[in-house]
mmCIF file of C-alpha atoms in Angstrom:
data_model
loop_
_atom_site.group_PDB
_atom_site.id
_atom_site.type_symbol
_atom_site.label_atom_id
_atom_site.label_comp_id
_atom_site.label_asym_id
_atom_site.label_seq_id
_atom_site.Cartn_x
_atom_site.Cartn_y
_atom_site.Cartn_z
ATOM 1 C CA MET A 1 89.913 87.598 111.297
ATOM 2 C CA SER A 2 90.140 91.378 111.761
ATOM 3 C CA LEU A 3 93.926 91.043 111.755
ATOM 4 C CA LEU A 4 93.826 88.989 108.555
ATOM 5 C CA PHE A 5 91.916 91.703 106.681
ATOM 6 C CA ASP A 6 93.692 94.665 108.271
ATOM 7 C CA PRO A 7 95.459 96.562 105.436
ATOM 8 C CA GLY A 8 98.115 97.703 107.894
ATOM 9 C CA PHE A 9 99.013 94.137 108.864
ATOM 10 C CA VAL A 10 101.304 92.969 106.055
ATOM 11 C CA ILE A 11 102.620 89.401 105.875
ATOM 12 C CA LEU A 12 103.292 89.125 102.141
ATOM 13 C CA ARG A 13 105.167 91.426 99.818
ATOM 14 C CA GLU A 14 103.130 93.042 97.057
ATOM 15 C CA ASP A 15 104.333 90.556 94.434
ATOM 16 C CA GLN A 16 103.518 87.658 96.768
ATOM 17 C CA SER A 17 100.098 89.148 97.458
ATOM 18 C CA VAL A 18 99.364 89.398 93.726
ATOM 19 C CA LYS A 19 100.486 85.797 93.255
ATOM 20 C CA LEU A 20 98.184 84.632 96.054
ATOM 21 C CA PHE A 21 95.312 86.601 94.510
ATOM 22 C CA ASN A 22 95.869 84.862 91.158
ATOM 23 C CA ILE A 23 96.018 81.422 92.795
ATOM 24 C CA ILE A 24 92.738 81.930 94.666
ATOM 25 C CA LEU A 25 91.152 83.420 91.528
ATOM 26 C CA VAL A 26 92.120 80.377 89.454
ATOM 27 C CA MET A 27 90.801 78.074 92.197
ATOM 28 C CA SER A 28 87.495 79.946 92.247
ATOM 29 C CA GLN A 29 87.117 79.590 88.472
ATOM 30 C CA VAL A 30 87.969 75.878 88.607
ATOM 31 C CA PHE A 31 85.406 75.294 91.352
ATOM 32 C CA GLY A 32 82.847 77.483 89.585
ATOM 33 C CA TRP A 33 83.213 75.936 86.131
ATOM 34 C CA PHE A 34 83.378 72.413 87.505
ATOM 35 C CA LEU A 35 80.251 73.212 89.492
ATOM 36 C CA LYS A 36 78.509 74.305 86.276
ATOM 37 C CA LEU A 37 79.574 71.106 84.543
ATOM 38 C CA LEU A 38 78.294 68.991 87.409
ATOM 39 C CA VAL A 39 74.886 70.654 87.490
ATOM 40 C CA ILE A 40 74.498 70.733 83.706
ATOM 41 C CA ASN A 41 75.541 67.114 83.391
ATOM 42 C CA LEU A 42 73.127 66.060 86.095
ATOM 43 C CA THR A 43 70.330 67.039 83.737
ATOM 44 C CA TYR A 44 72.075 65.983 80.508
ATOM 45 C CA PHE A 45 71.910 69.380 78.931
ATOM 46 C CA SER A 46 75.121 70.283 77.204
ATOM 47 C CA TYR A 47 78.367 69.225 75.548
ATOM 48 C CA LEU A 48 80.395 67.031 77.861
ATOM 49 C CA GLY A 49 84.122 66.944 78.279
ATOM 50 C CA GLY A 50 86.860 65.644 80.523
ATOM 51 C CA LEU A 51 85.847 64.487 83.953
ATOM 52 C CA ALA A 52 82.311 65.721 83.326
ATOM 53 C CA VAL A 53 81.943 63.010 80.658
ATOM 54 C CA LEU A 54 82.767 60.333 83.210
ATOM 55 C CA LEU A 55 80.349 61.778 85.743
ATOM 56 C CA VAL A 56 77.451 62.067 83.327
ATOM 57 C CA THR A 57 78.154 58.608 81.932
ATOM 58 C CA ILE A 58 77.802 57.125 85.396
ATOM 59 C CA TRP A 59 74.769 59.277 86.025
ATOM 60 C CA MET A 60 73.002 58.475 82.760
ATOM 61 C CA SER A 61 73.720 54.758 83.038
ATOM 62 C CA LYS A 62 71.223 54.542 85.899
ATOM 63 C CA PHE A 63 68.966 57.557 85.532
ATOM 64 C CA GLU A 64 67.204 59.435 82.766
ATOM 65 C CA SER A 65 66.689 63.157 82.767
ATOM 66 C CA GLY A 66 66.486 66.146 80.497
ATOM 67 C CA PHE A 67 64.674 69.431 79.941
ATOM 68 C CA ALA A 68 61.204 70.454 78.834
ATOM 69 C CA TRP A 69 58.790 73.297 79.361
ATOM 70 C CA SER A 70 55.357 73.192 80.949
ATOM 71 C CA GLU A 71 54.248 70.157 78.909
ATOM 72 C CA ASP A 72 56.469 68.024 81.166
ATOM 73 C CA PRO A 73 56.676 69.617 84.637
ATOM 74 C CA ASP A 74 59.005 66.934 86.002
ATOM 75 C CA LYS A 75 61.648 67.781 83.410
ATOM 76 C CA GLU A 76 60.911 71.504 83.582
ATOM 77 C CA PHE A 77 61.961 71.376 87.227
ATOM 78 C CA ASN A 78 65.510 70.606 86.086
ATOM 79 C CA TYR A 79 65.850 74.216 84.987
ATOM 80 C CA HIS A 80 65.494 75.265 88.621
ATOM 81 C CA PRO A 81 68.724 73.830 90.100
ATOM 82 C CA THR A 82 70.627 74.348 86.847
ATOM 83 C CA PHE A 83 69.811 78.029 86.400
ATOM 84 C CA MET A 84 70.011 78.811 90.111
ATOM 85 C CA VAL A 85 73.546 77.442 90.332
ATOM 86 C CA MET A 86 74.637 78.959 87.008
ATOM 87 C CA GLY A 87 73.080 82.328 87.854
ATOM 88 C CA MET A 88 72.793 82.885 91.594
ATOM 89 C CA VAL A 89 76.046 81.098 92.444
ATOM 90 C CA PHE A 90 78.510 81.287 89.540
ATOM 91 C CA LEU A 91 77.505 84.480 87.704
ATOM 92 C CA PHE A 92 76.658 86.254 90.966
ATOM 93 C CA GLY A 93 80.148 85.442 92.222
ATOM 94 C CA GLU A 94 81.705 86.553 88.937
ATOM 95 C CA SER A 95 79.873 89.873 89.112
ATOM 96 C CA ILE A 96 81.289 90.456 92.605
ATOM 97 C CA LEU A 97 84.807 89.624 91.404
ATOM 98 C CA VAL A 98 84.628 92.150 88.571
ATOM 99 C CA TYR A 99 85.950 94.920 90.811
ATOM 100 C CA ARG A 100 88.885 92.745 91.915
ATOM 101 C CA VAL A 101 89.856 91.080 88.642
ATOM 102 C CA PHE A 102 89.607 94.330 86.655
ATOM 103 C CA ARG A 103 90.756 96.649 89.432
ATOM 104 C CA ASN A 104 93.230 98.354 87.089
ATOM 105 C CA GLU A 105 90.614 99.071 84.418
ATOM 106 C CA ARG A 106 88.422 102.160 84.169
ATOM 107 C CA LYS A 107 85.535 102.059 86.620
ATOM 108 C CA LYS A 108 82.951 102.568 83.879
ATOM 109 C CA PHE A 109 84.026 99.282 82.293
ATOM 110 C CA SER A 110 83.826 97.391 85.595
ATOM 111 C CA LYS A 111 80.500 98.958 86.513
ATOM 112 C CA THR A 112 78.953 98.100 83.138
ATOM 113 C CA LEU A 113 80.158 94.504 83.314
ATOM 114 C CA HIS A 114 78.897 94.290 86.910
ATOM 115 C CA VAL A 115 75.415 95.410 85.840
ATOM 116 C CA ILE A 116 75.341 93.110 82.793
ATOM 117 C CA LEU A 117 76.256 90.042 84.857
ATOM 118 C CA HIS A 118 73.680 90.880 87.515
ATOM 119 C CA SER A 119 71.053 91.343 84.799
ATOM 120 C CA VAL A 120 71.840 87.890 83.406
ATOM 121 C CA VAL A 121 71.603 86.505 86.954
ATOM 122 C CA LEU A 122 68.153 88.080 87.223
ATOM 123 C CA VAL A 123 66.984 86.355 84.022
ATOM 124 C CA PHE A 124 68.325 82.974 85.151
ATOM 125 C CA MET A 125 66.734 83.418 88.563
ATOM 126 C CA LEU A 126 63.270 84.305 87.240
ATOM 127 C CA THR A 127 63.344 81.384 84.790
ATOM 128 C CA ALA A 128 64.363 79.038 87.608
ATOM 129 C CA LEU A 129 61.504 80.305 89.780
ATOM 130 C CA LYS A 130 58.992 79.754 86.976
ATOM 131 C CA ALA A 131 60.290 76.217 86.559
ATOM 132 C CA VAL A 132 59.799 75.232 90.192
ATOM 133 C CA PHE A 133 56.348 76.848 90.477
ATOM 134 C CA ASP A 134 55.245 75.150 87.235
ATOM 135 C CA TYR A 135 56.566 71.855 88.600
ATOM 136 C CA HIS A 136 54.369 72.267 91.665
ATOM 137 C CA ASN A 137 51.252 73.741 90.053
ATOM 138 C CA LEU A 138 51.199 71.482 86.949
ATOM 139 C CA HIS A 139 52.320 68.294 88.656
ATOM 140 C CA LYS A 140 50.534 65.083 87.655
ATOM 141 C CA ASP A 141 50.207 61.723 89.371
ATOM 142 C CA ALA A 142 51.231 58.360 87.903
ATOM 143 C CA SER A 143 47.903 58.165 86.026
ATOM 144 C CA GLY A 144 48.403 61.555 84.390
ATOM 145 C CA ASN A 145 45.780 63.325 86.475
ATOM 146 C CA PRO A 146 46.472 66.798 87.907
ATOM 147 C CA ALA A 147 48.027 66.524 91.364
ATOM 148 C CA PRO A 148 49.391 69.943 92.344
ATOM 149 C CA ILE A 149 52.089 70.133 94.985
ATOM 150 C CA VAL A 150 51.658 72.766 97.692
ATOM 151 C CA ASN A 151 53.999 75.734 97.265
ATOM 152 C CA MET A 152 56.156 77.386 99.911
ATOM 153 C CA VAL A 153 56.043 74.743 102.625
ATOM 154 C CA SER A 154 59.757 73.934 103.100
ATOM 155 C CA LEU A 155 62.477 75.938 104.840
ATOM 156 C CA HIS A 156 64.400 75.939 101.542
ATOM 157 C CA SER A 157 61.512 77.712 99.803
ATOM 158 C CA TRP A 158 61.140 80.273 102.599
ATOM 159 C CA ILE A 159 64.825 81.156 102.733
ATOM 160 C CA GLY A 160 65.107 80.936 98.944
ATOM 161 C CA LEU A 161 62.261 83.371 98.272
ATOM 162 C CA SER A 162 63.676 85.735 100.912
ATOM 163 C CA VAL A 163 67.043 85.672 99.120
ATOM 164 C CA VAL A 164 65.305 86.340 95.782
ATOM 165 C CA ILE A 165 63.468 89.345 97.219
ATOM 166 C CA LEU A 166 66.674 90.692 98.775
ATOM 167 C CA PHE A 167 68.552 90.225 95.492
ATOM 168 C CA CYS A 168 65.878 92.050 93.480
ATOM 169 C CA THR A 169 65.829 94.893 96.022
ATOM 170 C CA GLN A 170 69.619 95.111 95.965
ATOM 171 C CA TYR A 171 69.607 95.082 92.157
ATOM 172 C CA ALA A 172 66.982 97.849 91.908
ATOM 173 C CA ILE A 173 68.681 100.122 94.453
ATOM 174 C CA GLY A 174 72.112 99.572 92.911
ATOM 175 C CA PHE A 175 70.848 100.153 89.364
ATOM 176 C CA ILE A 176 69.070 103.404 90.257
ATOM 177 C CA THR A 177 71.852 104.717 92.494
ATOM 178 C CA TYR A 178 74.933 103.895 90.436
ATOM 179 C CA PHE A 179 73.871 103.209 86.848
ATOM 180 C CA PHE A 180 70.661 104.904 85.706
ATOM 181 C CA PRO A 181 69.556 107.561 86.354
ATOM 182 C CA GLY A 182 72.345 107.759 88.963
ATOM 183 C CA MET A 183 72.251 109.585 92.286
ATOM 184 C CA PRO A 184 74.463 112.504 93.442
ATOM 185 C CA ILE A 185 77.921 111.658 94.807
ATOM 186 C CA PRO A 186 76.999 112.107 98.519
ATOM 187 C CA ILE A 187 74.119 109.631 98.180
ATOM 188 C CA ARG A 188 76.353 107.144 96.351
ATOM 189 C CA GLN A 189 78.929 107.395 99.120
ATOM 190 C CA LEU A 190 76.235 106.881 101.752
ATOM 191 C CA VAL A 191 74.730 103.843 100.033
ATOM 192 C CA MET A 192 78.000 102.134 98.998
ATOM 193 C CA PRO A 193 78.930 100.435 102.329
ATOM 194 C CA PHE A 194 75.433 98.978 102.632
ATOM 195 C CA HIS A 195 75.420 97.941 98.962
ATOM 196 C CA GLN A 196 78.695 96.067 99.426
ATOM 197 C CA MET A 197 77.720 94.499 102.750
ATOM 198 C CA PHE A 198 74.311 93.255 101.626
ATOM 199 C CA GLY A 199 75.777 91.983 98.349
ATOM 200 C CA VAL A 200 78.214 89.751 100.252
ATOM 201 C CA LEU A 201 75.552 88.629 102.745
ATOM 202 C CA ILE A 202 73.110 87.712 99.959
ATOM 203 C CA PHE A 203 75.850 85.748 98.193
ATOM 204 C CA ILE A 204 76.558 83.795 101.402
ATOM 205 C CA PHE A 205 72.870 83.049 101.899
ATOM 206 C CA VAL A 206 72.655 81.847 98.294
ATOM 207 C CA SER A 207 75.176 79.073 98.995
ATOM 208 C CA ILE A 208 73.302 78.122 102.167
ATOM 209 C CA THR A 209 70.032 77.993 100.226
ATOM 210 C CA VAL A 210 71.636 75.810 97.537
ATOM 211 C CA ALA A 211 72.807 73.353 100.192
ATOM 212 C CA MET A 212 69.295 73.238 101.661
ATOM 213 C CA GLY A 213 67.816 72.645 98.205
ATOM 214 C CA ILE A 214 70.223 69.789 97.495
ATOM 215 C CA SER A 215 69.358 68.153 100.802
ATOM 216 C CA GLU A 216 65.634 68.555 100.164
ATOM 217 C CA ARG A 217 65.856 67.101 96.659
ATOM 218 C CA ALA A 218 67.984 64.213 97.900
ATOM 219 C CA ALA A 219 65.483 63.425 100.652
ATOM 220 C CA TRP A 220 62.609 63.361 98.153
ATOM 221 C CA LYS A 221 64.179 61.705 95.119
ATOM 222 C CA HIS A 222 67.362 59.826 96.014
ATOM 223 C CA THR A 223 65.877 56.535 97.140
ATOM 224 C CA CYS A 224 69.263 54.811 97.088
ATOM 225 C CA TRP A 225 69.980 56.134 100.564
ATOM 226 C CA THR A 226 66.488 56.939 101.863
ATOM 227 C CA LYS A 227 65.166 53.420 101.152
ATOM 228 C CA ASP A 228 68.131 51.222 100.256
ATOM 229 C CA GLY A 229 70.489 52.768 102.787
ATOM 230 C CA GLN A 230 73.493 53.031 100.472
ATOM 231 C CA MET A 231 75.502 55.624 98.563
ATOM 232 C CA CYS A 232 74.858 55.908 94.837
ATOM 233 C CA ALA A 233 76.170 58.044 91.974
ATOM 234 C CA GLN A 234 73.121 60.281 92.072
ATOM 235 C CA GLN A 235 73.673 61.103 95.732
ATOM 236 C CA ALA A 236 77.450 61.464 95.371
ATOM 237 C CA ILE A 237 77.233 63.901 92.448
ATOM 238 C CA SER A 238 74.587 66.056 94.123
ATOM 239 C CA SER A 239 76.765 66.196 97.246
ATOM 240 C CA PHE A 240 79.731 67.320 95.153
ATOM 241 C CA VAL A 241 77.586 70.128 93.762
ATOM 242 C CA GLY A 242 77.167 71.361 97.335
ATOM 243 C CA VAL A 243 80.872 70.945 98.106
ATOM 244 C CA PHE A 244 81.971 72.938 95.062
ATOM 245 C CA THR A 245 79.353 75.595 95.804
ATOM 246 C CA PHE A 246 80.890 76.162 99.226
ATOM 247 C CA LEU A 247 84.464 76.082 97.881
ATOM 248 C CA TYR A 248 83.598 78.623 95.191
ATOM 249 C CA THR A 249 81.870 80.840 97.759
ATOM 250 C CA VAL A 250 84.892 80.732 100.077
ATOM 251 C CA CYS A 251 87.264 81.663 97.238
ATOM 252 C CA VAL A 252 85.102 84.609 96.193
ATOM 253 C CA LEU A 253 84.868 85.860 99.778
ATOM 254 C CA LEU A 254 88.641 85.628 100.253
ATOM 255 C CA LEU A 255 89.212 87.660 97.102
ATOM 256 C CA VAL A 256 86.609 90.278 97.965
ATOM 257 C CA LEU A 257 87.255 90.804 101.671
ATOM 258 C CA ASN A 258 91.018 91.300 101.484
ATOM 259 C CA PRO A 259 91.547 95.111 101.342
ATOM 260 C CA ARG A 260 94.912 94.739 99.565
ATOM 261 C CA TRP A 261 93.045 93.492 96.501
ATOM 262 C CA LYS A 262 90.421 96.211 96.591
ATOM 263 C CA ARG A 263 90.098 98.372 93.515
ATOM 264 C CA GLN A 264 91.747 101.779 93.998
ATOM 265 C CA PRO A 265 90.662 104.861 92.022
ATOM 266 C CA LEU A 266 92.779 105.580 88.959
ATOM 267 C CA PRO A 267 94.635 108.944 88.944
ATOM 268 C CA GLU A 268 92.088 110.593 86.655
ATOM 269 C CA GLU A 269 89.227 109.215 88.771
ATOM 270 C CA GLU A 270 90.770 110.574 91.977
ATOM 271 C CA GLY A 271 90.918 114.056 90.472
ATOM 272 C CA LEU A 272 87.277 113.848 89.404
ATOM 273 C CA HIS A 273 86.280 112.449 92.802
ATOM 274 C CA HIS A 274 87.924 115.310 94.700
ATOM 275 C CA LEU A 275 86.391 117.842 92.319
ATOM 276 C CA THR A 276 82.851 116.505 92.693
ATOM 277 C CA SER A 277 83.228 116.060 96.467
ATOM 278 C CA SER A 278 84.442 119.633 97.022
ATOM 279 C CA HIS A 279 81.713 120.940 94.715
ATOM 280 C CA SER A 280 78.989 119.082 96.653
ATOM 281 C CA MET A 281 80.342 120.461 99.973
ATOM 282 C CA THR A 282 80.073 124.048 98.739
ATOM 283 C CA ASP A 283 76.538 123.616 97.442
#
């Protein structure tokens, strides 16, 4: 693995390396967008097209779903997996890829887009958390009487909340250090390796948490295999959500961890960097 990501160990020419980057990037977007379609279609939320139409047709022929707010906690829950996958998986991954896809653009552009995407992720994540807590706290039994479900009892909820806390901490530190108000260059340089490392680790744990959530939901709701002992469309589609989550995660990691595809400072940025670095050393 160290040999694979060693910038001095060159197997491909530069043009071949760029071609491989583009192939993996396209694969990541296919997995990511198809993942969004799968999750959205599971809850019958949006315009359907292509293969997604077939999947939701099979899904909706046997099951009924949809969205609502707190007046219908069962349907409000559907915001939780939908927004978590759209935000914490897809948009989180896209925000990481910003510095690879736009590595030839000015850093200010990439940084701004990085912050915007992470901010959207934060909104999706908070909405998804509200949905699942409302589902538990406002849950009703078959007779319509209040029957709250205990919060934070599963491993998925423990790991999930830990990931949320880590993400919010990472977001706050990154925002203050690199965006506003912005820390001095030496502090930015000190924080950067940890910011990058924890960003990748949190992204990996997100995919693990998604897989745990899918398994938990399947164990509770997918009676076709828990009671009838057979595969059904509901179980198959939810499993594909997990598969495409992992495939998307792998593609993003391959694009991010290869040093040949790392963003290099533009000529004008290098001059500014040397100027600020030398100035800070003389202070």
